[in-house]
Amino acid sequence: MTEAYAPAADPVRAEGAAAYMKHIAPFLGIPTPRRRALSKAVLAGTGRPDERDCTAVALRCWELPEREYQYFAVDYLRRYVASCSSGFLPVLHHLVTADAWWDTVDLLAAHVAGPLVAADPALAREMDRWAEDENLWVARTALLHQLRYKEATDTDRLFGYCLRRADHPDFFIRKAIGWALREYAKTDPTAVRDFVEGARTRLSPLSVREALKNL
């Protein structure tokens, strides 16, 4: 992978990307379409991985400094999350806490944590613990893991998490509360509207604004 990505590096783009992401990590400066084309070439001829392969790829990518390698891992996990069991959750916890920022955490929440919990409902109790975690990225992952659930959303957990973290001072938690509610509003706008009205004095203005944006 490094042999494919490194020659495509663009230092000017890299500096702009790093600045946009608040210098959470260095970048190679490879635009997303080009990066994904390179990834496709890297993976050509490889078979479907098992959980051990997914773990090895993810951890190796997280060891490399440039952010594009972590994007490779996120895309890889999104594609092959069905190969992973509940035993992958500790690895996911590492991925959402190491060099954490919204660009990787949000995709891992919706496309890896979400499917893992859907496949093994017992993991919902782990999400309950994550929702209370002091690490804001772990808590944000719990808040966002049902983003793609639609009618399968566990509304008790969705609304419960929102209330439990409503007083969190960080922008990323308040934004996640609003985003999770706004997404579920596409499925049940009345439930979201009623919840927000009942909890308006507890939710931050940001969370309320985001939740009701499309209602």
PDB file of C-alpha atoms in Angstrom:
ATOM      1  CA  MET A   1       0.000   0.000   0.000  1.00  0.00           C
ATOM      2  CA  THR A   2       2.734   2.479   0.873  1.00  0.00           C
ATOM      3  CA  GLU A   3       4.361   1.675  -2.470  1.00  0.00           C
ATOM      4  CA  ALA A   4       1.148   2.739  -4.226  1.00  0.00           C
ATOM      5  CA  TYR A   5       0.297   5.791  -2.133  1.00  0.00           C
ATOM      6  CA  ALA A   6       3.682   7.445  -1.589  1.00  0.00           C
ATOM      7  CA  PRO A   7       4.446   8.239  -5.261  1.00  0.00           C
ATOM      8  CA  ALA A   8       1.048   9.945  -5.572  1.00  0.00           C
ATOM      9  CA  ALA A   9       1.772  12.400  -2.763  1.00  0.00           C
ATOM     10  CA  ASP A  10       1.208  16.102  -3.387  1.00  0.00           C
ATOM     11  CA  PRO A  11       2.915  18.284  -0.747  1.00  0.00           C
ATOM     12  CA  VAL A  12       0.783  21.343  -1.515  1.00  0.00           C
ATOM     13  CA  ARG A  13      -2.469  19.442  -1.163  1.00  0.00           C
ATOM     14  CA  ALA A  14      -1.049  17.708   1.894  1.00  0.00           C
ATOM     15  CA  GLU A  15      -0.492  20.971   3.733  1.00  0.00           C
ATOM     16  CA  GLY A  16      -3.989  22.191   2.910  1.00  0.00           C
ATOM     17  CA  ALA A  17      -5.550  18.927   4.047  1.00  0.00           C
ATOM     18  CA  ALA A  18      -3.589  18.916   7.286  1.00  0.00           C
ATOM     19  CA  ALA A  19      -4.629  22.484   8.044  1.00  0.00           C
ATOM     20  CA  TYR A  20      -8.294  21.695   7.327  1.00  0.00           C
ATOM     21  CA  MET A  21      -8.114  18.761   9.749  1.00  0.00           C
ATOM     22  CA  LYS A  22      -6.498  20.909  12.454  1.00  0.00           C
ATOM     23  CA  HIS A  23      -3.184  19.059  11.991  1.00  0.00           C
ATOM     24  CA  ILE A  24      -4.506  15.929  13.660  1.00  0.00           C
ATOM     25  CA  ALA A  25      -2.086  14.028  11.388  1.00  0.00           C
ATOM     26  CA  PRO A  26       0.169  14.604   8.389  1.00  0.00           C
ATOM     27  CA  PHE A  27      -1.284  13.959   4.948  1.00  0.00           C
ATOM     28  CA  LEU A  28       0.057  12.722   1.645  1.00  0.00           C
ATOM     29  CA  GLY A  29      -2.266  15.047  -0.242  1.00  0.00           C
ATOM     30  CA  ILE A  30      -3.992  12.434  -2.416  1.00  0.00           C
ATOM     31  CA  PRO A  31      -7.524  13.412  -3.526  1.00  0.00           C
ATOM     32  CA  THR A  32     -10.205  10.897  -2.536  1.00  0.00           C
ATOM     33  CA  PRO A  33     -11.009   9.625  -6.075  1.00  0.00           C
ATOM     34  CA  ARG A  34      -7.317   9.041  -6.779  1.00  0.00           C
ATOM     35  CA  ARG A  35      -6.772   7.420  -3.407  1.00  0.00           C
ATOM     36  CA  ARG A  36      -9.656   5.018  -3.913  1.00  0.00           C
ATOM     37  CA  ALA A  37      -8.408   4.115  -7.377  1.00  0.00           C
ATOM     38  CA  LEU A  38      -5.014   3.318  -5.872  1.00  0.00           C
ATOM     39  CA  SER A  39      -6.687   1.277  -3.125  1.00  0.00           C
ATOM     40  CA  LYS A  40      -8.591  -0.719  -5.712  1.00  0.00           C
ATOM     41  CA  ALA A  41      -5.346  -1.550  -7.463  1.00  0.00           C
ATOM     42  CA  VAL A  42      -3.727  -2.534  -4.167  1.00  0.00           C
ATOM     43  CA  LEU A  43      -6.573  -4.918  -3.345  1.00  0.00           C
ATOM     44  CA  ALA A  44      -6.923  -6.396  -6.825  1.00  0.00           C
ATOM     45  CA  GLY A  45      -6.783 -10.170  -6.679  1.00  0.00           C
ATOM     46  CA  THR A  46      -7.085 -10.404  -2.904  1.00  0.00           C
ATOM     47  CA  GLY A  47      -9.752 -12.596  -1.391  1.00  0.00           C
ATOM     48  CA  ARG A  48     -12.376 -11.803   1.191  1.00  0.00           C
ATOM     49  CA  PRO A  49     -10.647 -11.208   4.528  1.00  0.00           C
ATOM     50  CA  ASP A  50     -11.534 -12.706   7.868  1.00  0.00           C
ATOM     51  CA  GLU A  51     -11.597 -10.848  11.162  1.00  0.00           C
ATOM     52  CA  ARG A  52      -7.913 -11.418  11.744  1.00  0.00           C
ATOM     53  CA  ASP A  53      -7.108  -9.822   8.397  1.00  0.00           C
ATOM     54  CA  CYS A  54      -9.351  -6.839   9.164  1.00  0.00           C
ATOM     55  CA  THR A  55      -7.630  -6.368  12.486  1.00  0.00           C
ATOM     56  CA  ALA A  56      -4.158  -6.565  10.967  1.00  0.00           C
ATOM     57  CA  VAL A  57      -4.964  -4.096   8.187  1.00  0.00           C
ATOM     58  CA  ALA A  58      -6.629  -1.605  10.513  1.00  0.00           C
ATOM     59  CA  LEU A  59      -3.896  -1.655  13.137  1.00  0.00           C
ATOM     60  CA  ARG A  60      -1.128  -1.427  10.567  1.00  0.00           C
ATOM     61  CA  CYS A  61      -2.773   1.546   8.870  1.00  0.00           C
ATOM     62  CA  TRP A  62      -3.180   3.285  12.212  1.00  0.00           C
ATOM     63  CA  GLU A  63       0.560   2.866  12.826  1.00  0.00           C
ATOM     64  CA  LEU A  64       1.421   4.772   9.642  1.00  0.00           C
ATOM     65  CA  PRO A  65       1.605   8.538  10.093  1.00  0.00           C
ATOM     66  CA  GLU A  66      -0.228   9.872   7.056  1.00  0.00           C
ATOM     67  CA  ARG A  67      -4.002  10.108   7.312  1.00  0.00           C
ATOM     68  CA  GLU A  68      -4.711   8.556   3.929  1.00  0.00           C
ATOM     69  CA  TYR A  69      -3.620   5.175   5.272  1.00  0.00           C
ATOM     70  CA  GLN A  70      -6.241   5.410   7.971  1.00  0.00           C
ATOM     71  CA  TYR A  71      -8.788   6.313   5.313  1.00  0.00           C
ATOM     72  CA  PHE A  72      -7.750   3.123   3.502  1.00  0.00           C
ATOM     73  CA  ALA A  73      -8.473   1.148   6.672  1.00  0.00           C
ATOM     74  CA  VAL A  74     -11.846   2.818   7.172  1.00  0.00           C
ATOM     75  CA  ASP A  75     -12.899   2.012   3.595  1.00  0.00           C
ATOM     76  CA  TYR A  76     -11.635  -1.548   4.036  1.00  0.00           C
ATOM     77  CA  LEU A  77     -13.603  -2.059   7.239  1.00  0.00           C
ATOM     78  CA  ARG A  78     -16.737  -0.551   5.752  1.00  0.00           C
ATOM     79  CA  ARG A  79     -16.505  -3.040   2.915  1.00  0.00           C
ATOM     80  CA  TYR A  80     -15.729  -6.082   5.039  1.00  0.00           C
ATOM     81  CA  VAL A  81     -17.408  -5.384   8.374  1.00  0.00           C
ATOM     82  CA  ALA A  82     -19.548  -8.496   7.881  1.00  0.00           C
ATOM     83  CA  SER A  83     -16.357 -10.526   8.292  1.00  0.00           C
ATOM     84  CA  CYS A  84     -15.998  -9.223  11.838  1.00  0.00           C
ATOM     85  CA  SER A  85     -17.643 -10.452  15.029  1.00  0.00           C
ATOM     86  CA  SER A  86     -18.272  -8.827  18.370  1.00  0.00           C
ATOM     87  CA  GLY A  87     -14.653  -9.661  19.137  1.00  0.00           C
ATOM     88  CA  PHE A  88     -13.618  -6.790  16.883  1.00  0.00           C
ATOM     89  CA  LEU A  89     -15.040  -4.187  19.263  1.00  0.00           C
ATOM     90  CA  PRO A  90     -11.798  -3.670  21.234  1.00  0.00           C
ATOM     91  CA  VAL A  91     -10.008  -2.964  17.962  1.00  0.00           C
ATOM     92  CA  LEU A  92     -12.704  -0.483  17.027  1.00  0.00           C
ATOM     93  CA  HIS A  93     -12.301   1.184  20.404  1.00  0.00           C
ATOM     94  CA  HIS A  94      -8.623   1.690  19.631  1.00  0.00           C
ATOM     95  CA  LEU A  95      -9.421   3.142  16.210  1.00  0.00           C
ATOM     96  CA  VAL A  96     -11.830   5.733  17.602  1.00  0.00           C
ATOM     97  CA  THR A  97      -9.446   6.856  20.314  1.00  0.00           C
ATOM     98  CA  ALA A  98      -6.062   6.914  18.549  1.00  0.00           C
ATOM     99  CA  ASP A  99      -5.464  10.066  16.482  1.00  0.00           C
ATOM    100  CA  ALA A 100      -9.202  10.617  16.774  1.00  0.00           C
ATOM    101  CA  TRP A 101     -11.058  13.200  14.734  1.00  0.00           C
ATOM    102  CA  TRP A 102     -14.468  13.342  13.098  1.00  0.00           C
ATOM    103  CA  ASP A 103     -13.167  12.298   9.664  1.00  0.00           C
ATOM    104  CA  THR A 104     -12.515   8.715  10.775  1.00  0.00           C
ATOM    105  CA  VAL A 105     -14.709   8.425  13.857  1.00  0.00           C
ATOM    106  CA  ASP A 106     -17.994   9.260  12.147  1.00  0.00           C
ATOM    107  CA  LEU A 107     -17.536   6.673   9.407  1.00  0.00           C
ATOM    108  CA  LEU A 108     -16.443   4.038  11.887  1.00  0.00           C
ATOM    109  CA  ALA A 109     -19.484   4.808  14.048  1.00  0.00           C
ATOM    110  CA  ALA A 110     -22.090   4.501  11.302  1.00  0.00           C
ATOM    111  CA  HIS A 111     -20.473   1.850   9.107  1.00  0.00           C
ATOM    112  CA  VAL A 112     -18.578  -0.372  11.541  1.00  0.00           C
ATOM    113  CA  ALA A 113     -19.981   0.052  15.058  1.00  0.00           C
ATOM    114  CA  GLY A 114     -23.530   0.154  13.704  1.00  0.00           C
ATOM    115  CA  PRO A 115     -23.328  -3.084  11.708  1.00  0.00           C
ATOM    116  CA  LEU A 116     -21.472  -4.865  14.521  1.00  0.00           C
ATOM    117  CA  VAL A 117     -24.250  -4.025  16.987  1.00  0.00           C
ATOM    118  CA  ALA A 118     -26.952  -4.909  14.479  1.00  0.00           C
ATOM    119  CA  ALA A 119     -25.340  -8.314  13.962  1.00  0.00           C
ATOM    120  CA  ASP A 120     -24.945  -8.943  17.692  1.00  0.00           C
ATOM    121  CA  PRO A 121     -27.567  -7.081  19.753  1.00  0.00           C
ATOM    122  CA  ALA A 122     -25.689  -7.999  22.942  1.00  0.00           C
ATOM    123  CA  LEU A 123     -23.187  -5.310  21.935  1.00  0.00           C
ATOM    124  CA  ALA A 124     -25.842  -2.680  22.615  1.00  0.00           C
ATOM    125  CA  ARG A 125     -24.826  -2.907  26.269  1.00  0.00           C
ATOM    126  CA  GLU A 126     -21.301  -2.005  25.227  1.00  0.00           C
ATOM    127  CA  MET A 127     -22.707   1.024  23.423  1.00  0.00           C
ATOM    128  CA  ASP A 128     -24.458   1.946  26.679  1.00  0.00           C
ATOM    129  CA  ARG A 129     -21.052   2.048  28.330  1.00  0.00           C
ATOM    130  CA  TRP A 130     -19.474   3.901  25.428  1.00  0.00           C
ATOM    131  CA  ALA A 131     -22.204   6.532  25.624  1.00  0.00           C
ATOM    132  CA  GLU A 132     -21.061   7.334  29.167  1.00  0.00           C
ATOM    133  CA  ASP A 133     -17.350   7.311  28.358  1.00  0.00           C
ATOM    134  CA  GLU A 134     -15.228  10.320  29.273  1.00  0.00           C
ATOM    135  CA  ASN A 135     -13.534  10.146  25.880  1.00  0.00           C
ATOM    136  CA  LEU A 136     -15.719  12.299  23.652  1.00  0.00           C
ATOM    137  CA  TRP A 137     -14.963  10.226  20.534  1.00  0.00           C
ATOM    138  CA  VAL A 138     -16.079   7.004  22.205  1.00  0.00           C
ATOM    139  CA  ALA A 139     -19.269   8.731  23.342  1.00  0.00           C
ATOM    140  CA  ARG A 140     -19.779  10.228  19.877  1.00  0.00           C
ATOM    141  CA  THR A 141     -19.448   6.754  18.355  1.00  0.00           C
ATOM    142  CA  ALA A 142     -22.234   5.475  20.600  1.00  0.00           C
ATOM    143  CA  LEU A 143     -24.452   8.444  19.766  1.00  0.00           C
ATOM    144  CA  LEU A 144     -23.971   7.922  16.026  1.00  0.00           C
ATOM    145  CA  HIS A 145     -23.877   4.144  15.703  1.00  0.00           C
ATOM    146  CA  GLN A 146     -27.594   3.940  14.785  1.00  0.00           C
ATOM    147  CA  LEU A 147     -27.396   6.567  12.034  1.00  0.00           C
ATOM    148  CA  ARG A 148     -28.277   4.052   9.304  1.00  0.00           C
ATOM    149  CA  TYR A 149     -30.789   1.976  11.258  1.00  0.00           C
ATOM    150  CA  LYS A 150     -33.957   3.809  10.141  1.00  0.00           C
ATOM    151  CA  GLU A 151     -36.990   1.740  11.277  1.00  0.00           C
ATOM    152  CA  ALA A 152     -34.710  -0.585  13.249  1.00  0.00           C
ATOM    153  CA  THR A 153     -33.566   2.264  15.508  1.00  0.00           C
ATOM    154  CA  ASP A 154     -33.753   1.551  19.216  1.00  0.00           C
ATOM    155  CA  THR A 155     -35.442   4.804  20.167  1.00  0.00           C
ATOM    156  CA  ASP A 156     -35.113   4.218  23.894  1.00  0.00           C
ATOM    157  CA  ARG A 157     -31.361   4.123  23.467  1.00  0.00           C
ATOM    158  CA  LEU A 158     -31.257   6.975  20.964  1.00  0.00           C
ATOM    159  CA  PHE A 159     -33.263   9.349  23.132  1.00  0.00           C
ATOM    160  CA  GLY A 160     -31.668   8.051  26.311  1.00  0.00           C
ATOM    161  CA  TYR A 161     -28.147   8.702  25.046  1.00  0.00           C
ATOM    162  CA  CYS A 162     -29.158  12.176  23.940  1.00  0.00           C
ATOM    163  CA  LEU A 163     -30.521  13.007  27.378  1.00  0.00           C
ATOM    164  CA  ARG A 164     -27.592  11.492  29.230  1.00  0.00           C
ATOM    165  CA  ARG A 165     -25.065  13.542  27.276  1.00  0.00           C
ATOM    166  CA  ALA A 166     -27.220  16.636  26.816  1.00  0.00           C
ATOM    167  CA  ASP A 167     -25.149  18.702  29.218  1.00  0.00           C
ATOM    168  CA  HIS A 168     -21.817  17.744  27.665  1.00  0.00           C
ATOM    169  CA  PRO A 169     -19.911  20.961  26.925  1.00  0.00           C
ATOM    170  CA  ASP A 170     -18.086  19.798  23.806  1.00  0.00           C
ATOM    171  CA  PHE A 171     -19.210  20.860  20.335  1.00  0.00           C
ATOM    172  CA  PHE A 172     -18.706  17.382  18.866  1.00  0.00           C
ATOM    173  CA  ILE A 173     -21.035  15.727  21.358  1.00  0.00           C
ATOM    174  CA  ARG A 174     -23.706  18.394  21.029  1.00  0.00           C
ATOM    175  CA  LYS A 175     -23.470  18.203  17.259  1.00  0.00           C
ATOM    176  CA  ALA A 176     -23.691  14.398  17.350  1.00  0.00           C
ATOM    177  CA  ILE A 177     -26.865  14.554  19.436  1.00  0.00           C
ATOM    178  CA  GLY A 178     -28.482  16.833  16.903  1.00  0.00           C
ATOM    179  CA  TRP A 179     -27.246  14.799  13.950  1.00  0.00           C
ATOM    180  CA  ALA A 180     -28.503  11.506  15.382  1.00  0.00           C
ATOM    181  CA  LEU A 181     -31.926  13.038  16.010  1.00  0.00           C
ATOM    182  CA  ARG A 182     -32.040  14.726  12.608  1.00  0.00           C
ATOM    183  CA  GLU A 183     -31.252  11.449  10.878  1.00  0.00           C
ATOM    184  CA  TYR A 184     -33.942   9.555  12.753  1.00  0.00           C
ATOM    185  CA  ALA A 185     -36.396  12.348  11.958  1.00  0.00           C
ATOM    186  CA  LYS A 186     -36.272  11.137   8.355  1.00  0.00           C
ATOM    187  CA  THR A 187     -37.948   7.952   9.619  1.00  0.00           C
ATOM    188  CA  ASP A 188     -40.191   9.296  12.387  1.00  0.00           C
ATOM    189  CA  PRO A 189     -40.369  13.092  12.409  1.00  0.00           C
ATOM    190  CA  THR A 190     -43.179  13.178  14.967  1.00  0.00           C
ATOM    191  CA  ALA A 191     -41.188  11.182  17.507  1.00  0.00           C
ATOM    192  CA  VAL A 192     -38.174  13.451  17.134  1.00  0.00           C
ATOM    193  CA  ARG A 193     -40.232  16.623  17.290  1.00  0.00           C
ATOM    194  CA  ASP A 194     -42.022  15.419  20.423  1.00  0.00           C
ATOM    195  CA  PHE A 195     -38.751  14.369  22.042  1.00  0.00           C
ATOM    196  CA  VAL A 196     -37.055  17.683  21.322  1.00  0.00           C
ATOM    197  CA  GLU A 197     -40.013  19.680  22.601  1.00  0.00           C
ATOM    198  CA  GLY A 198     -40.047  17.671  25.808  1.00  0.00           C
ATOM    199  CA  ALA A 199     -36.291  17.924  26.297  1.00  0.00           C
ATOM    200  CA  ARG A 200     -35.705  21.427  24.950  1.00  0.00           C
ATOM    201  CA  THR A 201     -34.654  22.823  28.331  1.00  0.00           C
ATOM    202  CA  ARG A 202     -32.013  20.095  28.674  1.00  0.00           C
ATOM    203  CA  LEU A 203     -30.641  20.008  25.138  1.00  0.00           C
ATOM    204  CA  SER A 204     -28.155  22.601  23.946  1.00  0.00           C
ATOM    205  CA  PRO A 205     -29.331  25.129  21.344  1.00  0.00           C
ATOM    206  CA  LEU A 206     -26.921  23.501  18.875  1.00  0.00           C
ATOM    207  CA  SER A 207     -28.463  20.064  19.404  1.00  0.00           C
ATOM    208  CA  VAL A 208     -31.989  21.452  19.043  1.00  0.00           C
ATOM    209  CA  ARG A 209     -31.121  23.400  15.923  1.00  0.00           C
ATOM    210  CA  GLU A 210     -29.504  20.382  14.284  1.00  0.00           C
ATOM    211  CA  ALA A 211     -32.301  18.016  15.276  1.00  0.00           C
ATOM    212  CA  LEU A 212     -35.050  20.211  13.846  1.00  0.00           C
ATOM    213  CA  LYS A 213     -33.159  21.459  10.803  1.00  0.00           C
ATOM    214  CA  ASN A 214     -35.342  19.569   8.308  1.00  0.00           C
ATOM    215  CA  LEU A 215     -38.617  19.563  10.247  1.00  0.00           C
TER     216      LEU A 215
END
